[in-house]
Structures are given as C-alpha cells and as structure tokens.
Amino acid sequence: MNAYTPKTLTRPQASAHPEAPAHPEVPTWPEEFASRYRAAGWWRGETFGQMLRERAADHPDRVAIVDPAGPAPRRWSYAELDDRADRLAAGLLARGIAKGDKVVVQLPNIAEFFETVFALFRIGALPVFALPAHRETEIRYFCTFTEAAAYVIPQELGGFDYRGLAAKLVDEVPTLRHVFVADGDPGPFEALSDVTAEPAAITDPPAPSDLAFLQLSGGSTGVPKLIPRTHDDYLYSVRGSNDICGVDEDSVYLVALPAGHNFPLSSPGSLGALYAGARVVLCPRPGPEAAFPLIEAEGVTLTGLVPPLALLWTDAAPTTPYDLGSLEVLLVGGAKFSEEAARRVKPALGCTLQQVFGMAEGLVNYTRLDDDTETIVTTQGRPISPDDEIRVVDDEDNDVPTGGTGHLLTRGPYTIRGYWKAPEHNARSFTADGFYRTGDVVRRTGTGHLVVEGRAKDQINRGGEKIAAEEVENHLLAHPSVHDANVVAEPDPYLGERTCAYVILRADAEPLKPVAVKKFVRERGLASYKVPDRVEFVTAFPQTGVGKISKKDLRAASARTPASATPSPSAPSSCSSPSSPAPSA
Ligand code: OOB
C-alpha cells in the first residue's frame, strides 16, 4: 500500500516506474545515473516525512526543536513535532492544499518553520523557501511563477508587516488561495495554529524520487531561478554531511542563519540534526549577543555561519561571560573565508573550523575534521560524494591540469540537472552531458580540495547573500532619469564584497542624489540587501575591445575608490536583526 498511516512505520514505496520523471517540467537524472546512485546506496528510497516518523518512533521523548523566542521557551519532542506535522498536514489537506501544490514559506527561525515544512513534505506539497528579507518584488515573483496555492508568514518582523504584503498578493495572484500567519495576530488571514485536523492516512504520499521543495538560486539573471530538489537527492546530501561533520544523536545544532537557506538547512543543518535524532536550537538573531547565551544554555555542539558573522563571533568570544566550551565544530561558508580570519577561529572559539563551499543547486564541499590545519585554513574543502564529478575547465571547456585555475563544472547524485521551468537558461547553465556550470572559478589541489579563486557569474556575494547584477540593473533602469546602469562588486573589509551601481543619467534629467536612487530601488519592493551600497554617476562606461561594456574595468575602478570615502555599508540581512543594531564593519 502506498500510503502513510499515522503512527506506523510503513515505508512509502518508490513509484512503480522510478525512471519516469515525476515532474516533466524538470530535467532529471538519466536512468543510467539514477540506477547507479541507487545501487551505490546514495539514494535509499527515503522521504523526509517518513524520516521524521521513524525518528519519532525511535525516540519520541528526545527534544527535537528548541525555540527560545517568546515569553516561554518551547521545547518540542520528536513525538510532538511528528504529531504537529500530522495535524497540520491534515488541516492543509482539508483546505484543498494537495500533492504538487507550491507553498511559499517565508518564516523566521521559529519552531513553526519545521511544523510547516514537515507537514508539506508529508502531503507532497512543495515549500518554496523564501528568506525573511525578501520583499514584494521577490515574493510576487515566487507566488506568480510557481502558481503558489498558499503563503506562510509571520505577522511582523523587523518592523515589516508581512500581512500587508500578503493582502496585496492575494488580490493579484489568482492561484493564491490561503495565507497562514504563524505567529501573532493573523488579522484577516488564518492562524497557522488553527490549520489543524485529526490526522488521517495520507493516501498519496510523495515518492522518494519526487520533488521535495524548491530552493532559490542566488542567480545571475534578471529573475531568480528555482531549484528543484528531490527527497532522495537531498536526503543523501544531508546524510553525507552528517558523516563528514560528525553529527550524531548527541549533537546540538544551532540555526543561526535564516532557517530556509540551504546552508543551515542541510549542511548539515537542521535537517542533518533531525536525521540523526539530535537537537535543533533556533537562534532568533545570529550575532553573539543572542547566540552565545544559547550555546551555553543548550550545550550547542555545532553551527554554520557566513564569514562576516564568523568574524564577529571570533572578535566577541575572548571577552564573553558565556561558556562556549560545548562548541565542537564551526562551519563557515557561503562566501570566501579569508585565510587570516580562518586561522583565528580555533584560538578564539576553541572549536574546529570546517570550511564549506556549497550551492543550493547541489554540490557541497567540506574540509574534513581530520584535515591538517593548513588544509582547513587555505581550502574550501572537497566534495561529499565519491560520485561527485568535478571538472575544472578553461573558457573553451577544456580540462585544466590539477593545480590550474578554471571554471568549476559538476555533476553528481545531489546536483540538479536543470532549474525548474527554465529551458533556455538550462541550455546555458548545464553542459549537454549534464554538468552544472557553477560560475565559480576554482583551483583543485593534489588532494582533491578546492580553493575558490573567484567568480565568472555576474553576481555580487555580499557577505554570503547573493545579488544578481542584472536584477538590480533592471530596477535602476526603471527610474525615469536613468539612461543606463551597471552594478558590480567592490571589496569590503567586513562583507568581502558590497555593491556599487554605476549610473548614467539621461541628458535632460535633473541632477539626482545617490540616496534618491537607493530609495527608488528600495521602494520598488526589493530585499534591502540588494539596494546598492554605493551609487556613482558617470558619463560613460569603459568598453572592451569589441565595444562591450567592461565590468572588469568598472570593478577595477570601484576597487580603487577607498571604502572610507563612502558610508559604511549595512550588515548582510542575515547578520542584522530587528531588535539588535546591525554589527558595524
Ligand atoms: C551557499 O549556497 P548559495 O546557493 O546561496 O550560493 C552558492 C554560491 C557558490 O556558487 C559560490 O559562488 C558561493 O556561493 N560560495 C562560496 C563559498 N560557499 C558558497 N564562495 C567561496 N567560498 C565558499 N566557502 O552559499 C551554500 C550552500 C550550502 C552550504 C554552504 C553555502
């Protein structure tokens, strides 16, 4: 029987024809690869819904989720999380949300994130993981493009009224039938806590080869792309990460970064901890003032941070009154961690640094816990799987010798074969034989470790937050006074990179101040981390020999401008918080 029966351990059956693509709009692994990945034991025919059921049966009373926010900290056992997910799943089904439906989940680090995501996993509806920092433009696009049936939000965060945004979107997006408010006052919408019904057997649960969710790509084009991940492939990346990061049932993982991002979700992240039957502790803000007391109180053993936060933590650790002695592993990734900063981690925090170079599209590299110090501080790790194929190639796709620098291409058991509903883009982002063009420029050492040397994609990596230059340029071009615009990365001592927008005004335009340009972009409803840190007015752009605009020269020009000549950029939104001031650079 292909059905979930609440409180039983029936494993869902793989679909009768596992080779038949469950989602025709998504390019998937050819059968020869799929059968190899199954035979190797990478894909084990598990689903996330079933995984939680099994853990709850194995140790119902162990604590799964700790949410310290609110008047009284909440501690949900595995049995409670399992039961909540079942009840919410039944409530969603009763409201007509069914297998294959898309649900935009934009929740902060609160316990309801897990209840929601596991309920959706159980019924085979797909969470679309938006970040709390996303605003009207991004959310409208996610809802429209995925034809989302529901949108799950907090009432308010950092002064932003998510219900106001939801009210606008339900009017505009015909498919959007439900808004569920996970905390506070639901206003005109339904409280998530009311979406509950007596659990009943789910007659048509997802198969392991089905899509589990859609992740967001950092992107380098005008609109973000969506990344389709299956239960089988994502669970493998989680299990493989657990092995490499030493996660077992005694681990305690602190979710410091936004819970829906791929890094804190699966590298090894909250899902790794839940897979191991360990404890997940939610951190409302990622700065030391919120995280350090939780590390002491909950005996946190590992967490993951982007480089600017890791710098803050290492700076704060020597003088903190809190005991950080339980911390065993600090994962740092999302952007390049400088060697100098990497060397400071162990002396300051007393734990092992694990560099992680990953991407929501799949491939994740880790330095190993037993790598020597030099490897840990100078490389970004090596792949999870022996079946991760790595190519480092020149501009003509010829392999460069080991030790040479080139474009990173990859294919493997948890790297997608194409974005969701993006055939034209897929033709550019994937080779004919299925390698993903990461857009990263790397060097591979003799031990197979990768060193990230740069980036070929037109993106800014602002302290781990990815910004597609073209997306911001399109918004700048919408300004009536703007004739042309180019956005490039410039170095920043704290964030690694920040954005600089070069703008040519129309000949007949009134003079404009940089602040007015930033305000214009913000008011178009873009996440604030995408608002240019610096706006520079110019009369022409440098050109290449063939008359194309030279972003390389623009980057060089902006790197020559001393950072002190311009106001300090704000912290990445993953670092800032509603109630604590953004850390200064
Ligand atoms: C993680 O995922 P995404 O999808 O937000 O961004 C992926 C991109 C990579 O292609 C690379 O350009 C950059 O972020 N990146 C790094 C890096 N880790 C990611 N660049 C240099 N050094 C690193 N250590 O960012 C992500 C996903 C899973 C685990 C960790 C990070």
Coordinates of C-alpha atoms and ligand atoms in Angstrom, one line a residue:
M1 CA 0.0 0.0 0.0
N2 CA 1.4 3.3 -1.0
A3 CA 0.0 5.3 2.0
Y4 CA 1.1 6.9 5.2
T5 CA -0.7 5.6 8.2
P6 CA -0.2 7.9 11.1
K7 CA 1.9 6.3 13.8
T8 CA 3.0 3.4 11.7
L9 CA 6.4 2.8 10.2
T10 CA 5.3 1.8 6.8
R11 CA 7.9 3.0 4.4
P12 CA 6.5 4.7 1.3
Q13 CA 7.0 2.7 -1.8
A14 CA 9.1 4.1 -4.6
S15 CA 6.9 4.8 -7.6
A16 CA 6.3 1.9 -9.8
H17 CA 8.4 3.3 -12.5
P18 CA 11.2 5.2 -10.7
E19 CA 12.8 6.1 -14.0
A20 CA 9.7 8.0 -15.2
P21 CA 10.2 11.7 -14.4
A22 CA 7.7 12.6 -11.7
H23 CA 7.8 16.3 -12.8
P24 CA 8.0 16.7 -16.6
E25 CA 8.9 20.4 -16.2
V26 CA 12.1 19.5 -14.5
P27 CA 15.1 17.9 -16.3
T28 CA 16.2 14.9 -14.1
W29 CA 18.9 12.3 -13.9
P30 CA 19.1 9.9 -16.8
E31 CA 18.2 6.4 -15.7
E32 CA 21.8 5.1 -16.0
F33 CA 22.8 7.7 -13.4
A34 CA 19.8 7.2 -11.2
S35 CA 20.3 3.4 -11.0
R36 CA 23.9 3.9 -10.3
Y37 CA 23.2 6.2 -7.4
R38 CA 20.6 3.8 -6.0
A39 CA 23.0 0.8 -6.4
A40 CA 25.7 2.8 -4.6
G41 CA 23.4 3.4 -1.7
W42 CA 23.3 7.1 -2.1
W43 CA 19.6 7.2 -2.8
R44 CA 17.9 5.0 -0.3
G45 CA 14.2 5.4 -1.1
E46 CA 13.5 7.6 1.9
T47 CA 11.3 10.7 2.2
F48 CA 11.5 13.5 4.7
G49 CA 8.0 12.7 6.0
Q50 CA 8.9 9.1 6.7
M51 CA 12.3 10.1 8.2
L52 CA 10.6 12.2 10.9
R53 CA 8.1 9.4 11.6
E54 CA 10.9 6.9 12.1
R55 CA 12.9 9.2 14.4
A56 CA 9.7 9.9 16.5
A57 CA 9.1 6.2 16.8
D58 CA 12.7 5.5 17.8
H59 CA 12.9 8.2 20.5
P60 CA 9.7 10.0 21.0
D61 CA 10.7 11.9 24.1
R62 CA 14.0 13.3 22.9
V63 CA 14.0 17.1 22.2
A64 CA 13.8 17.9 18.5
I65 CA 13.3 21.6 18.4
V66 CA 14.1 24.4 20.9
D67 CA 12.7 27.8 20.2
P68 CA 13.8 30.3 22.8
A69 CA 11.8 33.2 21.5
G70 CA 8.7 34.3 23.1
P71 CA 7.7 34.6 26.8
A72 CA 8.5 30.9 27.5
P73 CA 11.0 28.9 25.5
R74 CA 9.4 26.0 23.6
R75 CA 10.8 22.5 23.5
W76 CA 9.2 20.1 21.1
S77 CA 10.0 16.4 21.4
Y78 CA 10.2 14.3 18.3
A79 CA 6.8 12.9 19.1
E80 CA 5.3 16.4 19.4
L81 CA 6.9 17.6 16.1
D82 CA 5.7 14.5 14.4
D83 CA 2.2 14.9 15.7
R84 CA 2.1 18.6 14.9
A85 CA 3.2 17.9 11.4
D86 CA 0.5 15.2 11.0
R87 CA -2.2 17.6 12.3
L88 CA -1.1 20.4 10.1
A89 CA -0.9 18.1 7.1
A90 CA -4.5 17.0 7.7
G91 CA -5.5 20.7 8.1
L92 CA -3.8 21.6 4.9
L93 CA -5.4 18.7 3.0
A94 CA -8.8 19.8 4.4
R95 CA -8.3 23.2 2.9
G96 CA -7.5 21.7 -0.5
I97 CA -3.8 22.0 -0.4
A98 CA -2.5 18.8 -2.1
K99 CA 0.4 17.0 -3.5
G100 CA 2.3 19.0 -6.1
D101 CA 0.9 22.4 -4.8
K102 CA 3.5 25.1 -4.1
V103 CA 3.6 26.9 -0.8
V104 CA 5.8 30.0 -0.3
V105 CA 7.2 29.7 3.2
Q106 CA 8.7 32.9 4.5
L107 CA 9.3 32.3 8.2
P108 CA 12.0 33.4 10.6
N109 CA 13.8 31.0 12.9
I110 CA 10.7 29.8 14.8
A111 CA 9.5 26.3 15.6
E112 CA 6.6 26.7 13.2
F113 CA 9.1 26.6 10.3
F114 CA 9.6 22.9 11.0
E115 CA 6.0 22.0 11.6
T116 CA 5.1 23.7 8.3
V117 CA 7.9 22.2 6.3
F118 CA 7.3 18.6 7.5
A119 CA 3.5 18.9 7.0
L120 CA 4.2 20.0 3.4
F121 CA 6.7 17.2 3.0
R122 CA 4.2 14.7 4.2
I123 CA 1.5 15.6 1.8
G124 CA 3.9 16.1 -1.1
A125 CA 3.2 19.9 -1.4
L126 CA 6.4 21.8 -2.2
P127 CA 7.7 24.5 0.1
V128 CA 9.3 27.4 -1.8
F129 CA 11.9 28.7 0.6
A130 CA 11.8 32.5 0.7
L131 CA 14.0 34.4 3.0
P132 CA 12.6 36.8 5.6
A133 CA 14.5 39.6 3.9
H134 CA 12.6 39.2 0.6
R135 CA 10.1 41.8 -0.2
E136 CA 7.2 42.5 -2.5
T137 CA 9.1 42.1 -5.8
E138 CA 10.6 38.8 -4.9
I139 CA 7.6 37.3 -3.2
R140 CA 5.2 38.3 -6.0
Y141 CA 7.5 36.6 -8.5
F142 CA 7.7 33.4 -6.4
C143 CA 4.0 33.3 -6.0
T144 CA 3.2 34.0 -9.6
F145 CA 5.9 31.9 -11.2
T146 CA 5.2 28.8 -9.0
E147 CA 1.4 29.4 -9.1
A148 CA 1.6 29.1 -5.3
A149 CA -1.6 27.9 -3.5
A150 CA -0.5 29.3 -0.1
Y151 CA 1.8 31.7 1.6
V152 CA 3.0 31.2 5.2
I153 CA 4.3 34.3 7.0
P154 CA 5.0 35.8 10.4
Q155 CA 2.8 38.7 11.4
E156 CA 5.7 41.1 11.6
L157 CA 9.5 41.1 11.7
G158 CA 11.9 43.9 11.9
G159 CA 9.1 46.4 11.5
F160 CA 7.9 44.8 8.3
D161 CA 4.2 44.0 8.0
Y162 CA 4.0 40.6 6.2
R163 CA 0.2 40.6 6.3
G164 CA 0.1 43.9 4.3
L165 CA 2.2 42.3 1.6
A166 CA 0.1 39.1 1.7
A167 CA -3.1 41.2 1.3
K168 CA -1.7 42.8 -1.8
L169 CA -0.7 39.4 -3.3
V170 CA -3.9 37.6 -2.7
D171 CA -5.6 40.3 -4.8
E172 CA -3.1 39.9 -7.6
V173 CA -2.2 36.2 -7.8
P174 CA -5.2 34.2 -8.8
T175 CA -3.8 30.8 -7.6
L176 CA -3.0 32.2 -4.1
R177 CA -5.9 30.9 -2.0
H178 CA -4.5 30.8 1.5
V179 CA -2.4 32.9 3.8
F180 CA -1.4 31.3 7.1
V181 CA 0.1 33.5 9.8
A182 CA 2.5 31.5 12.0
D183 CA 2.7 33.8 15.0
G184 CA 1.0 36.9 16.5
D185 CA -2.3 38.3 15.2
P186 CA -3.4 36.7 11.9
G187 CA -5.5 39.8 11.0
P188 CA -7.8 38.9 8.0
F189 CA -6.0 35.6 7.5
E190 CA -6.0 32.3 9.2
A191 CA -3.7 31.5 12.1
L192 CA -1.4 28.6 11.3
S193 CA -2.3 27.1 14.7
D194 CA -5.9 26.8 13.5
V195 CA -5.0 24.8 10.5
T196 CA -5.3 21.5 12.2
A197 CA -7.4 18.4 11.8
E198 CA -7.4 14.8 13.1
P199 CA -4.6 13.0 11.3
A200 CA -5.8 10.5 8.7
A201 CA -3.9 8.2 6.4
I202 CA -2.4 10.1 3.5
T203 CA -3.4 8.1 0.6
D204 CA -1.0 9.5 -2.0
P205 CA 2.3 10.4 -0.2
P206 CA 5.3 11.6 -2.2
A207 CA 7.7 9.0 -3.6
P208 CA 11.4 9.4 -2.8
S209 CA 12.1 10.4 -6.4
D210 CA 9.5 13.2 -6.2
L211 CA 10.4 16.8 -5.7
A212 CA 10.5 17.8 -2.0
F213 CA 10.8 21.6 -2.4
L214 CA 12.0 24.5 -4.5
Q215 CA 15.1 26.3 -3.3
L216 CA 16.1 29.7 -4.6
S217 CA 19.2 30.3 -6.7
G218 CA 21.5 33.2 -5.9
G219 CA 21.1 33.9 -9.6
S220 CA 22.9 36.0 -12.1
T221 CA 20.0 36.8 -14.3
G222 CA 17.1 39.3 -14.1
V223 CA 14.8 37.0 -12.1
P224 CA 15.8 34.4 -9.5
K225 CA 15.7 30.8 -10.6
L226 CA 14.1 27.9 -8.7
I227 CA 16.0 24.8 -7.8
P228 CA 14.0 21.5 -7.7
R229 CA 15.4 19.1 -5.1
T230 CA 14.0 15.5 -4.6
H231 CA 13.7 13.6 -1.3
D232 CA 16.2 11.1 -2.5
D233 CA 18.9 13.5 -3.5
Y234 CA 18.6 16.0 -0.7
L235 CA 18.5 13.3 2.0
Y236 CA 21.7 11.9 0.6
S237 CA 23.4 15.3 0.9
V238 CA 22.1 15.6 4.5
R239 CA 23.3 12.1 5.4
G240 CA 26.6 12.6 3.7
S241 CA 27.1 15.9 5.5
N242 CA 26.3 14.2 8.9
D243 CA 29.1 11.7 8.3
I244 CA 31.6 14.3 7.4
C245 CA 30.6 16.8 10.1
G246 CA 30.4 14.2 12.9
V247 CA 26.7 14.7 13.6
D248 CA 25.1 12.1 15.8
E249 CA 22.2 11.9 18.2
D250 CA 24.1 13.8 20.9
S251 CA 24.7 16.7 18.6
V252 CA 23.1 20.1 19.2
Y253 CA 22.8 22.3 16.0
L254 CA 22.2 26.0 16.4
V255 CA 20.3 27.5 13.4
A256 CA 21.9 31.0 13.4
L257 CA 21.4 31.8 9.7
P258 CA 17.9 32.0 8.2
A259 CA 16.4 28.5 8.5
G260 CA 15.2 28.2 4.9
H261 CA 18.6 28.8 3.4
N262 CA 20.3 25.7 2.0
F263 CA 23.4 26.0 4.3
P264 CA 21.6 26.0 7.7
L265 CA 19.0 23.6 6.3
S266 CA 21.2 20.8 5.1
S267 CA 25.0 21.4 5.5
P268 CA 24.5 19.5 7.8
G269 CA 22.0 21.9 9.3
S270 CA 18.7 21.4 11.0
L271 CA 17.7 18.6 8.7
G272 CA 21.0 16.8 9.4
A273 CA 20.4 17.2 13.1
L274 CA 16.8 15.8 12.8
Y275 CA 18.1 13.0 10.6
A276 CA 20.5 12.0 13.4
G277 CA 17.8 12.3 16.1
A278 CA 19.7 15.2 17.5
R279 CA 18.5 18.6 18.8
V280 CA 17.9 21.8 16.8
V281 CA 18.2 25.1 18.6
L282 CA 16.7 28.1 16.9
C283 CA 18.6 31.4 17.2
P284 CA 16.4 34.4 16.6
R285 CA 19.4 36.6 15.6
P286 CA 22.8 35.4 14.6
G287 CA 25.0 37.9 16.5
P288 CA 27.0 36.8 19.5
E289 CA 24.6 38.5 22.0
A290 CA 21.8 36.1 21.1
A291 CA 23.9 33.1 20.1
F292 CA 26.4 32.8 23.0
P293 CA 23.8 32.5 25.8
L294 CA 22.1 29.8 23.8
I295 CA 25.3 27.9 23.2
E296 CA 25.9 27.8 26.9
A297 CA 22.3 27.0 27.9
E298 CA 21.7 24.3 25.3
G299 CA 25.2 22.9 25.0
V300 CA 25.3 23.6 21.3
T301 CA 28.0 21.5 19.6
L302 CA 27.9 22.9 16.0
T303 CA 26.6 25.6 13.9
G304 CA 27.1 27.3 10.5
L305 CA 27.9 30.9 9.8
V306 CA 28.8 33.2 6.9
P307 CA 32.2 34.9 7.1
P308 CA 31.2 38.3 8.4
L309 CA 29.4 36.6 11.3
A310 CA 32.3 34.3 12.0
L311 CA 34.4 37.4 12.3
L312 CA 32.0 38.9 14.8
W313 CA 32.0 35.7 16.8
T314 CA 35.7 35.3 16.9
D315 CA 36.0 39.0 18.0
A316 CA 33.5 38.6 20.7
A317 CA 34.5 35.2 22.1
P318 CA 37.6 36.2 24.1
T319 CA 35.6 38.5 26.4
T320 CA 32.2 36.8 26.6
P321 CA 31.0 35.8 30.0
Y322 CA 29.3 32.7 28.5
D323 CA 30.8 29.3 28.4
L324 CA 31.3 28.2 24.8
G325 CA 33.1 25.0 25.7
S326 CA 30.4 22.8 24.2
L327 CA 31.1 24.1 20.7
E328 CA 33.0 21.4 18.7
V329 CA 32.6 22.5 15.1
L330 CA 32.1 25.8 13.4
L331 CA 31.1 25.6 9.8
V332 CA 31.9 28.7 7.7
G333 CA 30.8 29.1 4.1
G334 CA 28.5 31.0 1.7
A335 CA 31.4 33.3 0.7
K336 CA 35.2 33.1 0.8
F337 CA 36.6 33.0 4.3
S338 CA 40.0 34.6 4.3
E339 CA 42.9 32.6 5.5
E340 CA 43.7 35.1 8.1
A341 CA 40.2 35.0 9.6
A342 CA 40.2 31.2 9.3
R343 CA 43.3 31.0 11.5
R344 CA 41.6 32.9 14.3
V345 CA 38.7 30.5 14.7
K346 CA 40.3 27.8 16.8
P347 CA 42.2 30.0 19.2
A348 CA 39.2 32.3 19.8
L349 CA 36.4 29.8 19.9
G350 CA 38.2 26.6 20.9
C351 CA 36.5 24.6 18.2
T352 CA 37.4 23.0 14.9
L353 CA 36.8 25.1 11.8
Q354 CA 35.1 23.4 8.9
Q355 CA 35.0 25.4 5.7
V356 CA 32.0 24.7 3.5
F357 CA 31.7 25.6 -0.2
G358 CA 28.2 24.7 -1.2
M359 CA 25.4 25.8 -3.5
A360 CA 21.7 25.3 -3.4
E361 CA 22.0 23.6 -6.8
G362 CA 23.7 20.7 -5.1
L363 CA 27.5 20.2 -4.8
V364 CA 28.8 20.7 -1.2
N365 CA 32.5 20.6 -0.3
Y366 CA 33.8 20.4 3.2
T367 CA 37.2 20.4 4.8
R368 CA 37.4 17.3 6.9
L369 CA 37.6 17.3 10.6
D370 CA 40.9 15.5 10.5
D371 CA 42.4 17.6 7.7
D372 CA 45.6 19.3 8.8
T373 CA 45.4 22.9 9.8
E374 CA 46.9 24.3 6.6
T375 CA 44.3 22.5 4.5
I376 CA 41.5 23.7 6.8
V377 CA 42.5 27.3 6.6
T378 CA 43.6 27.5 3.0
T379 CA 41.0 25.4 1.1
Q380 CA 37.2 25.3 0.8
G381 CA 37.0 21.6 1.1
R382 CA 36.3 18.6 -1.1
P383 CA 33.0 17.1 -2.3
I384 CA 30.7 15.0 -0.1
S385 CA 30.4 12.1 -2.5
P386 CA 32.8 9.8 -4.4
D387 CA 30.2 10.2 -7.2
D388 CA 30.5 14.0 -7.3
E389 CA 32.2 14.6 -10.6
I390 CA 34.3 17.7 -10.7
R391 CA 35.7 19.4 -13.8
V392 CA 37.9 22.5 -13.8
V393 CA 37.9 23.9 -17.3
D394 CA 39.2 26.8 -19.4
D395 CA 36.9 29.2 -21.4
E396 CA 36.6 26.5 -24.1
D397 CA 35.6 23.8 -21.7
N398 CA 39.0 22.0 -21.9
D399 CA 40.1 20.5 -18.7
V400 CA 43.0 22.3 -17.0
P401 CA 45.6 20.2 -15.2
T402 CA 45.5 19.7 -11.4
G403 CA 46.6 22.8 -9.7
G404 CA 45.4 25.1 -12.5
T405 CA 42.6 27.6 -12.1
G406 CA 39.4 27.3 -14.2
H407 CA 35.6 27.2 -14.2
L408 CA 34.1 24.6 -11.9
L409 CA 31.6 22.2 -13.6
T410 CA 30.0 19.5 -11.6
R411 CA 27.5 16.6 -11.8
G412 CA 26.5 14.1 -9.2
P413 CA 23.9 12.4 -7.1
Y414 CA 22.6 15.5 -5.4
T415 CA 23.3 18.2 -8.1
I416 CA 20.3 19.2 -10.1
R417 CA 20.2 18.6 -13.9
G418 CA 18.2 21.7 -14.6
Y419 CA 16.3 24.6 -13.0
W420 CA 12.6 24.5 -12.6
K421 CA 10.7 25.6 -15.8
A422 CA 13.8 27.4 -17.3
P423 CA 14.6 25.5 -20.5
E424 CA 16.5 28.4 -22.2
H425 CA 18.5 29.1 -19.1
N426 CA 19.2 25.4 -18.6
A427 CA 20.8 25.2 -22.0
R428 CA 23.4 27.8 -20.9
S429 CA 23.8 26.6 -17.3
F430 CA 24.3 22.9 -18.0
T431 CA 26.5 21.2 -20.5
A432 CA 25.0 18.7 -23.0
D433 CA 26.1 15.9 -20.7
G434 CA 24.6 17.3 -17.6
F435 CA 27.4 19.2 -15.8
Y436 CA 26.2 22.2 -13.9
R437 CA 28.2 25.4 -14.7
T438 CA 28.6 26.8 -11.2
G439 CA 30.0 30.1 -12.3
D440 CA 32.8 29.7 -9.7
V441 CA 36.4 29.9 -10.6
V442 CA 38.5 27.4 -8.6
R443 CA 41.8 25.6 -8.3
R444 CA 41.9 21.9 -7.4
T445 CA 44.8 20.7 -5.2
G446 CA 46.5 17.4 -5.4
T447 CA 44.4 16.1 -2.5
G448 CA 41.2 17.0 -4.4
H449 CA 40.4 20.0 -2.2
L450 CA 39.0 23.1 -4.0
V451 CA 40.2 26.6 -3.5
V452 CA 37.7 29.3 -4.6
E453 CA 39.7 31.8 -6.6
G454 CA 36.9 34.0 -8.0
R455 CA 33.7 34.0 -9.9
A456 CA 32.7 34.3 -13.6
K457 CA 29.0 34.8 -13.0
D458 CA 27.7 38.3 -12.9
Q459 CA 26.8 38.2 -9.2
I460 CA 27.8 40.1 -6.1
N461 CA 28.4 37.9 -3.0
R462 CA 27.6 40.3 -0.2
G463 CA 28.7 38.5 2.9
G464 CA 27.1 35.3 1.7
E465 CA 24.0 37.0 0.3
K466 CA 23.9 36.7 -3.5
I467 CA 22.8 39.5 -5.7
A468 CA 22.3 39.1 -9.4
A469 CA 23.7 42.3 -11.0
E470 CA 21.2 42.2 -13.8
E471 CA 18.3 42.1 -11.4
V472 CA 19.4 45.3 -9.7
E473 CA 20.3 46.9 -13.1
N474 CA 16.7 46.3 -14.3
H475 CA 15.3 48.1 -11.3
L476 CA 17.7 51.0 -11.8
L477 CA 16.7 51.3 -15.5
A478 CA 13.1 51.7 -14.4
H479 CA 14.0 55.1 -12.9
P480 CA 12.8 57.8 -15.4
S481 CA 16.1 59.8 -15.1
V482 CA 18.4 56.8 -15.6
H483 CA 19.7 56.2 -19.1
D484 CA 22.0 53.2 -18.3
A485 CA 23.2 51.3 -15.2
N486 CA 25.8 48.7 -14.3
V487 CA 26.2 47.0 -11.0
V488 CA 29.5 45.5 -9.8
A489 CA 31.1 44.1 -6.7
E490 CA 33.6 46.2 -4.8
P491 CA 35.8 44.9 -2.0
D492 CA 34.6 45.5 1.6
P493 CA 36.8 44.6 4.6
Y494 CA 33.9 43.2 6.5
L495 CA 31.4 41.8 4.0
G496 CA 34.0 40.7 1.5
E497 CA 32.1 42.4 -1.3
R498 CA 29.5 45.1 -1.5
T499 CA 27.6 46.5 -4.4
C500 CA 28.4 49.6 -6.4
A501 CA 26.0 50.9 -9.1
Y502 CA 27.4 53.0 -11.9
V503 CA 24.7 55.1 -13.4
I504 CA 24.4 57.3 -16.5
L505 CA 21.7 59.8 -16.3
R506 CA 19.6 60.9 -19.2
A507 CA 20.9 64.1 -20.9
D508 CA 17.7 66.0 -20.0
A509 CA 17.4 64.6 -16.4
E510 CA 17.6 66.8 -13.3
P511 CA 20.7 66.0 -11.2
L512 CA 20.0 63.1 -8.8
K513 CA 21.5 62.2 -5.4
P514 CA 22.7 58.7 -4.7
V515 CA 20.4 58.5 -1.8
A516 CA 17.4 59.1 -4.1
V517 CA 18.5 56.2 -6.4
K518 CA 18.7 53.9 -3.4
K519 CA 15.3 55.0 -2.1
F520 CA 13.9 54.3 -5.6
V521 CA 15.2 50.8 -5.6
R522 CA 14.0 50.1 -2.1
E523 CA 10.6 51.4 -2.8
R524 CA 10.2 49.1 -5.7
G525 CA 10.0 46.4 -3.1
L526 CA 13.4 44.7 -3.3
A527 CA 15.1 43.0 -0.4
S528 CA 17.2 45.6 1.2
Y529 CA 20.4 43.6 0.8
K530 CA 20.0 44.2 -2.9
V531 CA 19.9 48.0 -2.6
P532 CA 23.3 49.3 -3.9
D533 CA 25.7 50.2 -1.2
R534 CA 27.2 52.9 -3.4
V535 CA 25.8 54.8 -6.4
E536 CA 28.3 56.5 -8.6
F537 CA 27.2 58.8 -11.5
V538 CA 29.3 58.6 -14.7
T539 CA 29.0 59.9 -18.2
A540 CA 30.2 56.7 -20.0
F541 CA 31.2 53.1 -19.2
P542 CA 34.5 51.6 -20.0
Q543 CA 34.4 49.3 -23.1
T544 CA 36.2 46.2 -24.1
G545 CA 38.0 45.9 -27.5
V546 CA 34.8 44.7 -29.1
G547 CA 32.7 47.6 -27.8
K548 CA 31.0 45.7 -24.9
I549 CA 30.8 47.3 -21.5
S550 CA 33.8 46.2 -19.4
K551 CA 32.6 45.2 -16.0
K552 CA 36.1 44.2 -15.3
D553 CA 37.3 47.8 -15.7
L554 CA 34.3 49.0 -13.6
R555 CA 35.2 46.6 -10.9
A556 CA 38.8 47.8 -11.0
A557 CA 37.7 51.5 -10.9
S558 CA 35.4 50.8 -7.9
A559 CA 38.1 48.9 -6.1
R560 CA 40.4 52.0 -6.4
T561 CA 37.8 54.1 -4.5
P562 CA 38.7 54.0 -0.9
A563 CA 36.0 52.4 1.2
S564 CA 36.3 55.1 3.8
A565 CA 35.2 57.7 1.2
T566 CA 31.7 56.3 1.3
P567 CA 29.4 55.5 4.2
S568 CA 29.8 52.1 5.8
P569 CA 27.5 49.5 4.3
S570 CA 24.9 47.9 6.4
A571 CA 25.5 44.3 7.6
P572 CA 24.1 41.5 5.5
S573 CA 20.5 41.0 6.3
S574 CA 21.3 37.6 7.7
C575 CA 23.5 39.4 10.2
S576 CA 21.2 42.2 11.1
S577 CA 18.2 41.8 13.2
P578 CA 15.1 43.5 14.1
S579 CA 16.0 44.2 17.7
S580 CA 19.8 44.4 17.7
P581 CA 21.7 47.0 15.8
A582 CA 23.5 45.8 12.7
P583 CA 27.1 45.0 13.5
S584 CA 29.4 47.6 12.3
A585 CA 32.1 46.9 9.8
Ligands
OOB1 C1 25.6 28.6 -0.4 O1 24.6 28.4 -1.4 P1 24.1 29.5 -2.4 O2 23.2 28.8 -3.3 O3 23.5 30.7 -1.6 O4 25.4 30.1 -3.1 C2 26.3 29.3 -3.8 C3 27.4 30.2 -4.2 C4 28.6 29.3 -4.8 O5 28.4 29.0 -6.2 C5 29.7 30.3 -4.6 O6 29.7 31.3 -5.5 C6 29.4 30.9 -3.2 O7 28.0 30.8 -3.1 N1 30.1 30.2 -2.1 C7 31.4 30.3 -1.7 C8 31.5 29.5 -0.6 N2 30.4 28.9 -0.3 C9 29.5 29.3 -1.3 N3 32.4 31.1 -2.3 C10 33.6 31.0 -1.6 N4 33.8 30.2 -0.6 C11 32.8 29.5 0.0 N5 33.1 28.7 1.1 O8 26.1 29.7 -0.3 C12 25.8 27.4 0.5 C13 25.1 26.3 0.3 C14 25.4 25.2 1.1 C15 26.4 25.3 2.1 C16 27.1 26.4 2.2 C17 26.9 27.5 1.4

